[in-house]
Amino acid sequence: MDKMNILLLGSGGRESALAWKIAQSPVVNRLFIAPGNGGTGAYGENVAISPLDFDAIEKFVDGNDIEMVVVGNEDPLVEGIYDRLAGRNGLLVVGPSKAGAALEGSKDFAKKFMVDNNIPTARYRSFTAATLAEGEKFLETLNAPYVLKADGLAAGKGVLIIDDLDEAKKQLGEMLGGMFGKSSATVVIEEFLSGIECSVFVLTDGNGGYRILPVAKDYKRIGEGDTGLNTGGMGAVSPVPFADEEFMKKVESRIIIPTVEGLRKAGITYRGFIFLGLINVGGDPMVIEYNVRMGDPETEVVMLRIASDLVPLMAAAAKGDLGELVLEHNPKTAVTVMAVSDGYPGSYLKGKEITGVSNVTESTLFHAGTKVADGKLVTSGGRVIAVSSLGDSIADALERSYRSIGLFDFDGKRYRRDIGRDLMNL
Ligand code: AMP
Ligand code: GLY
């Protein structure tokens, strides 16, 4: 394979981990990250372009002989970046077309897709303001708790889980009345499923070829013991002990193959990562949601556990044929613990100096909300640094991450001390 110039879009911990992995490939010439963060400059060249500024991206691609674009976050995919760029002068784009991105961009579309393809998921119906009364009646047929989902993207906040029937009816009215703007003009109501969740990632070439990446579990709540507000993710672990061979066989036959085949049958172009948010219901996997990109902070552990060069795999997927390429998993355990700003996921201060990062030697620091200002590394977001380690067990990897997180500091540094603990007691 000839060496290629790659443009990676995004600025979070996920993109740091992708950049770290891509930069190790012998087939990369130059790697650019748009816009990147205070850590990605160690792996490539940051470029001050927003992933949603398609005109600027197109110009940059043309001016810098970019041969492959890797899209980290969902917004440009849902807005159609694949359709805009793929195939222009042979450009490879890792991701789904706009039609495929609707698996994340519209929960109503995703649910219909699952039902059409016999993919196990919670029973559901969709409603609009015109059918509010029917929605209230449907709620009466379900048992508590009630799950209400805004159809469109809502920055991870569009799902409400409510114990009380009257409260659920009230919130349904508010969602349909514009609680999440046009994202909640349609609301999916579904049955509540109970079980442990995990994240399965698949790289597909859109022509029936796919590879399964290491499985991960993320920790969404701000507080220890999974309490408090939802965040973008406070930590992650891979592998996940309950996602054993038997469970993964079910995931492959009942979910992955029908998903890949369903996309193909529908004529939907999809050459990139599929994120299956799964729940283990008594040993049977069911789909909670699809995302059309890698997870954050799951990518921070998944990349540590991919032994193969990811660049030829992504390029082959984007060309539409994974062929015989192998995606090998590292058998070790990876964990990541997110250092966040005090106040997150509510309001928090930015611009706090981060000191001591060069003291860390036994973990990889994937920067998320950091930037370099006046020559200093400072915080610029709620999730600041994903402290990621490999070890022989969850306990061993956690010890490394927790030692490392004590070696750097910023005013208001917070983190969960119980990442992975639920999995150690299984
Ligand atoms: P989503 O944005 O679809 O991932 O939903 C956010 C979170 O809500 C999920 O990660 C689950 O923890 C929870 N959730 C969503 N749908 C259900 C469901 N049908 N049953 C139980 N929990 C759910
Ligand atoms: N960690 C969940 C997500 O990336 O959506």
PDB file of N, CA and C in Angstrom, residues 297-348:
ATOM      1  N   PRO A 297     -16.165   7.277  25.722  1.00  0.00           N
ATOM      2  CA  PRO A 297     -14.748   6.911  25.733  1.00  0.00           C
ATOM      3  C   PRO A 297     -14.425   5.462  25.349  1.00  0.00           C
ATOM      4  N   GLU A 298     -15.337   4.742  24.685  1.00  0.00           N
ATOM      5  CA  GLU A 298     -14.999   3.364  24.332  1.00  0.00           C
ATOM      6  C   GLU A 298     -13.787   3.285  23.402  1.00  0.00           C
ATOM      7  N   THR A 299     -13.691   4.236  22.450  1.00  0.00           N
ATOM      8  CA  THR A 299     -12.568   4.195  21.497  1.00  0.00           C
ATOM      9  C   THR A 299     -11.224   4.219  22.208  1.00  0.00           C
ATOM     10  N   GLU A 300     -11.178   4.897  23.355  1.00  0.00           N
ATOM     11  CA  GLU A 300      -9.923   5.016  24.093  1.00  0.00           C
ATOM     12  C   GLU A 300      -9.451   3.648  24.602  1.00  0.00           C
ATOM     13  N   VAL A 301     -10.372   2.722  24.867  1.00  0.00           N
ATOM     14  CA  VAL A 301      -9.934   1.367  25.239  1.00  0.00           C
ATOM     15  C   VAL A 301      -9.858   0.449  24.025  1.00  0.00           C
ATOM     16  N   VAL A 302     -10.752   0.645  23.077  1.00  0.00           N
ATOM     17  CA  VAL A 302     -10.766  -0.226  21.890  1.00  0.00           C
ATOM     18  C   VAL A 302      -9.459  -0.070  21.108  1.00  0.00           C
ATOM     19  N   MET A 303      -8.995   1.158  20.924  1.00  0.00           N
ATOM     20  CA  MET A 303      -7.754   1.355  20.134  1.00  0.00           C
ATOM     21  C   MET A 303      -6.554   0.699  20.814  1.00  0.00           C
ATOM     22  N   LEU A 304      -6.538   0.732  22.148  1.00  0.00           N
ATOM     23  CA  LEU A 304      -5.420   0.083  22.849  1.00  0.00           C
ATOM     24  C   LEU A 304      -5.417  -1.425  22.597  1.00  0.00           C
ATOM     25  N   ARG A 305      -6.585  -1.968  22.258  1.00  0.00           N
ATOM     26  CA  ARG A 305      -6.696  -3.431  22.124  1.00  0.00           C
ATOM     27  C   ARG A 305      -6.726  -3.910  20.668  1.00  0.00           C
ATOM     28  N   ILE A 306      -6.514  -3.015  19.712  1.00  0.00           N
ATOM     29  CA  ILE A 306      -6.433  -3.474  18.318  1.00  0.00           C
ATOM     30  C   ILE A 306      -4.959  -3.682  17.987  1.00  0.00           C
ATOM     31  N   ALA A 307      -4.607  -4.954  17.723  1.00  0.00           N
ATOM     32  CA  ALA A 307      -3.202  -5.272  17.464  1.00  0.00           C
ATOM     33  C   ALA A 307      -2.831  -4.992  16.007  1.00  0.00           C
ATOM     34  N   SER A 308      -3.807  -5.013  15.108  1.00  0.00           N
ATOM     35  CA  SER A 308      -3.514  -4.824  13.677  1.00  0.00           C
ATOM     36  C   SER A 308      -3.399  -3.345  13.328  1.00  0.00           C
ATOM     37  N   ASP A 309      -2.808  -3.090  12.169  1.00  0.00           N
ATOM     38  CA  ASP A 309      -2.764  -1.726  11.635  1.00  0.00           C
ATOM     39  C   ASP A 309      -4.190  -1.382  11.165  1.00  0.00           C
ATOM     40  N   LEU A 310      -4.768  -0.328  11.725  1.00  0.00           N
ATOM     41  CA  LEU A 310      -6.158   0.009  11.405  1.00  0.00           C
ATOM     42  C   LEU A 310      -6.290   0.738  10.062  1.00  0.00           C
ATOM     43  N   VAL A 311      -5.194   1.339   9.588  1.00  0.00           N
ATOM     44  CA  VAL A 311      -5.303   2.173   8.378  1.00  0.00           C
ATOM     45  C   VAL A 311      -5.669   1.348   7.135  1.00  0.00           C
ATOM     46  N   PRO A 312      -4.972   0.233   6.857  1.00  0.00           N
ATOM     47  CA  PRO A 312      -5.376  -0.576   5.698  1.00  0.00           C
ATOM     48  C   PRO A 312      -6.805  -1.110   5.839  1.00  0.00           C
ATOM     49  N   LEU A 313      -7.226  -1.399   7.066  1.00  0.00           N
ATOM     50  CA  LEU A 313      -8.596  -1.892   7.287  1.00  0.00           C
ATOM     51  C   LEU A 313      -9.615  -0.799   6.960  1.00  0.00           C
ATOM     52  N   MET A 314      -9.362   0.428   7.442  1.00  0.00           N
ATOM     53  CA  MET A 314     -10.305   1.515   7.159  1.00  0.00           C
ATOM     54  C   MET A 314     -10.332   1.830   5.663  1.00  0.00           C
ATOM     55  N   ALA A 315      -9.143   1.806   5.049  1.00  0.00           N
ATOM     56  CA  ALA A 315      -9.077   2.117   3.613  1.00  0.00           C
ATOM     57  C   ALA A 315      -9.837   1.061   2.814  1.00  0.00           C
ATOM     58  N   ALA A 316      -9.675  -0.213   3.195  1.00  0.00           N
ATOM     59  CA  ALA A 316     -10.366  -1.287   2.472  1.00  0.00           C
ATOM     60  C   ALA A 316     -11.878  -1.169   2.666  1.00  0.00           C
ATOM     61  N   ALA A 317     -12.307  -0.856   3.894  1.00  0.00           N
ATOM     62  CA  ALA A 317     -13.745  -0.686   4.136  1.00  0.00           C
ATOM     63  C   ALA A 317     -14.279   0.457   3.284  1.00  0.00           C
ATOM     64  N   ALA A 318     -13.535   1.567   3.247  1.00  0.00           N
ATOM     65  CA  ALA A 318     -13.995   2.730   2.484  1.00  0.00           C
ATOM     66  C   ALA A 318     -14.009   2.460   0.984  1.00  0.00           C
ATOM     67  N   LYS A 319     -13.153   1.507   0.536  1.00  0.00           N
ATOM     68  CA  LYS A 319     -13.174   1.132  -0.888  1.00  0.00           C
ATOM     69  C   LYS A 319     -14.292   0.143  -1.181  1.00  0.00           C
ATOM     70  N   GLY A 320     -14.860  -0.463  -0.121  1.00  0.00           N
ATOM     71  CA  GLY A 320     -15.979  -1.381  -0.334  1.00  0.00           C
ATOM     72  C   GLY A 320     -15.592  -2.842  -0.337  1.00  0.00           C
ATOM     73  N   ASP A 321     -14.366  -3.167   0.083  1.00  0.00           N
ATOM     74  CA  ASP A 321     -13.984  -4.579   0.109  1.00  0.00           C
ATOM     75  C   ASP A 321     -12.908  -4.843   1.162  1.00  0.00           C
ATOM     76  N   LEU A 322     -13.319  -5.400   2.298  1.00  0.00           N
ATOM     77  CA  LEU A 322     -12.360  -5.709   3.367  1.00  0.00           C
ATOM     78  C   LEU A 322     -11.480  -6.904   3.009  1.00  0.00           C
ATOM     79  N   GLY A 323     -11.897  -7.647   1.983  1.00  0.00           N
ATOM     80  CA  GLY A 323     -11.087  -8.771   1.513  1.00  0.00           C
ATOM     81  C   GLY A 323     -10.733  -9.715   2.637  1.00  0.00           C
ATOM     82  N   GLU A 324      -9.450 -10.079   2.688  1.00  0.00           N
ATOM     83  CA  GLU A 324      -8.994 -11.056   3.680  1.00  0.00           C
ATOM     84  C   GLU A 324      -8.315 -10.391   4.867  1.00  0.00           C
ATOM     85  N   LEU A 325      -8.363  -9.072   4.948  1.00  0.00           N
ATOM     86  CA  LEU A 325      -7.641  -8.374   6.026  1.00  0.00           C
ATOM     87  C   LEU A 325      -8.138  -8.835   7.400  1.00  0.00           C
ATOM     88  N   VAL A 326      -7.183  -8.975   8.308  1.00  0.00           N
ATOM     89  CA  VAL A 326      -7.516  -9.477   9.643  1.00  0.00           C
ATOM     90  C   VAL A 326      -7.471  -8.319  10.641  1.00  0.00           C
ATOM     91  N   LEU A 327      -8.446  -8.294  11.548  1.00  0.00           N
ATOM     92  CA  LEU A 327      -8.426  -7.306  12.631  1.00  0.00           C
ATOM     93  C   LEU A 327      -8.177  -8.078  13.917  1.00  0.00           C
ATOM     94  N   GLU A 328      -6.922  -8.020  14.356  1.00  0.00           N
ATOM     95  CA  GLU A 328      -6.522  -8.835  15.494  1.00  0.00           C
ATOM     96  C   GLU A 328      -6.722  -8.087  16.807  1.00  0.00           C
ATOM     97  N   HIS A 329      -7.222  -8.804  17.831  1.00  0.00           N
ATOM     98  CA  HIS A 329      -7.433  -8.183  19.145  1.00  0.00           C
ATOM     99  C   HIS A 329      -6.250  -8.497  20.059  1.00  0.00           C
ATOM    100  N   ASN A 330      -5.841  -7.517  20.833  1.00  0.00           N
ATOM    101  CA  ASN A 330      -4.844  -7.736  21.878  1.00  0.00           C
ATOM    102  C   ASN A 330      -5.573  -8.366  23.075  1.00  0.00           C
ATOM    103  N   PRO A 331      -5.103  -9.521  23.585  1.00  0.00           N
ATOM    104  CA  PRO A 331      -5.844 -10.202  24.652  1.00  0.00           C
ATOM    105  C   PRO A 331      -5.815  -9.475  25.998  1.00  0.00           C
ATOM    106  N   LYS A 332      -4.990  -8.454  26.130  1.00  0.00           N
ATOM    107  CA  LYS A 332      -4.924  -7.750  27.427  1.00  0.00           C
ATOM    108  C   LYS A 332      -6.209  -6.975  27.709  1.00  0.00           C
ATOM    109  N   THR A 333      -6.305  -6.459  28.916  1.00  0.00           N
ATOM    110  CA  THR A 333      -7.459  -5.653  29.319  1.00  0.00           C
ATOM    111  C   THR A 333      -7.084  -4.183  29.256  1.00  0.00           C
ATOM    112  N   ALA A 334      -8.010  -3.364  28.746  1.00  0.00           N
ATOM    113  CA  ALA A 334      -7.784  -1.918  28.707  1.00  0.00           C
ATOM    114  C   ALA A 334      -8.865  -1.214  29.519  1.00  0.00           C
ATOM    115  N   VAL A 335      -8.462  -0.172  30.224  1.00  0.00           N
ATOM    116  CA  VAL A 335      -9.444   0.668  30.928  1.00  0.00           C
ATOM    117  C   VAL A 335      -9.107   2.125  30.634  1.00  0.00           C
ATOM    118  N   THR A 336     -10.122   2.957  30.731  1.00  0.00           N
ATOM    119  CA  THR A 336      -9.862   4.390  30.693  1.00  0.00           C
ATOM    120  C   THR A 336     -10.676   5.066  31.786  1.00  0.00           C
ATOM    121  N   VAL A 337     -10.057   6.028  32.448  1.00  0.00           N
ATOM    122  CA  VAL A 337     -10.728   6.802  33.493  1.00  0.00           C
ATOM    123  C   VAL A 337     -10.671   8.258  33.053  1.00  0.00           C
ATOM    124  N   MET A 338     -11.831   8.899  33.000  1.00  0.00           N
ATOM    125  CA  MET A 338     -11.892  10.264  32.490  1.00  0.00           C
ATOM    126  C   MET A 338     -11.675  11.257  33.626  1.00  0.00           C
ATOM    127  N   ALA A 339     -10.712  12.135  33.447  1.00  0.00           N
ATOM    128  CA  ALA A 339     -10.542  13.264  34.370  1.00  0.00           C
ATOM    129  C   ALA A 339     -11.409  14.399  33.834  1.00  0.00           C
ATOM    130  N   VAL A 340     -12.338  14.880  34.664  1.00  0.00           N
ATOM    131  CA  VAL A 340     -13.295  15.892  34.195  1.00  0.00           C
ATOM    132  C   VAL A 340     -13.190  17.157  35.054  1.00  0.00           C
ATOM    133  N   SER A 341     -13.813  18.215  34.567  1.00  0.00           N
ATOM    134  CA  SER A 341     -13.809  19.504  35.272  1.00  0.00           C
ATOM    135  C   SER A 341     -14.923  19.529  36.314  1.00  0.00           C
ATOM    136  N   ASP A 342     -14.611  20.086  37.487  1.00  0.00           N
ATOM    137  CA  ASP A 342     -15.610  20.220  38.552  1.00  0.00           C
ATOM    138  C   ASP A 342     -16.848  20.933  38.007  1.00  0.00           C
ATOM    139  N   GLY A 343     -18.023  20.371  38.264  1.00  0.00           N
ATOM    140  CA  GLY A 343     -19.265  20.975  37.773  1.00  0.00           C
ATOM    141  C   GLY A 343     -19.856  20.222  36.594  1.00  0.00           C
ATOM    142  N   TYR A 344     -18.980  19.569  35.794  1.00  0.00           N
ATOM    143  CA  TYR A 344     -19.442  18.775  34.656  1.00  0.00           C
ATOM    144  C   TYR A 344     -20.362  17.666  35.155  1.00  0.00           C
ATOM    145  N   PRO A 345     -21.467  17.316  34.515  1.00  0.00           N
ATOM    146  CA  PRO A 345     -21.930  17.751  33.198  1.00  0.00           C
ATOM    147  C   PRO A 345     -22.749  19.043  33.218  1.00  0.00           C
ATOM    148  N   GLY A 346     -22.795  19.728  34.354  1.00  0.00           N
ATOM    149  CA  GLY A 346     -23.394  21.065  34.375  1.00  0.00           C
ATOM    150  C   GLY A 346     -22.336  22.077  33.945  1.00  0.00           C
ATOM    151  N   SER A 347     -22.432  23.304  34.460  1.00  0.00           N
ATOM    152  CA  SER A 347     -21.472  24.312  34.012  1.00  0.00           C
ATOM    153  C   SER A 347     -20.152  24.153  34.775  1.00  0.00           C
ATOM    154  N   TYR A 348     -19.074  24.502  34.133  1.00  0.00           N
ATOM    155  CA  TYR A 348     -17.733  24.333  34.716  1.00  0.00           C
ATOM    156  C   TYR A 348     -16.844  25.419  34.151  1.00  0.00           C
TER     157      TYR A 348
END
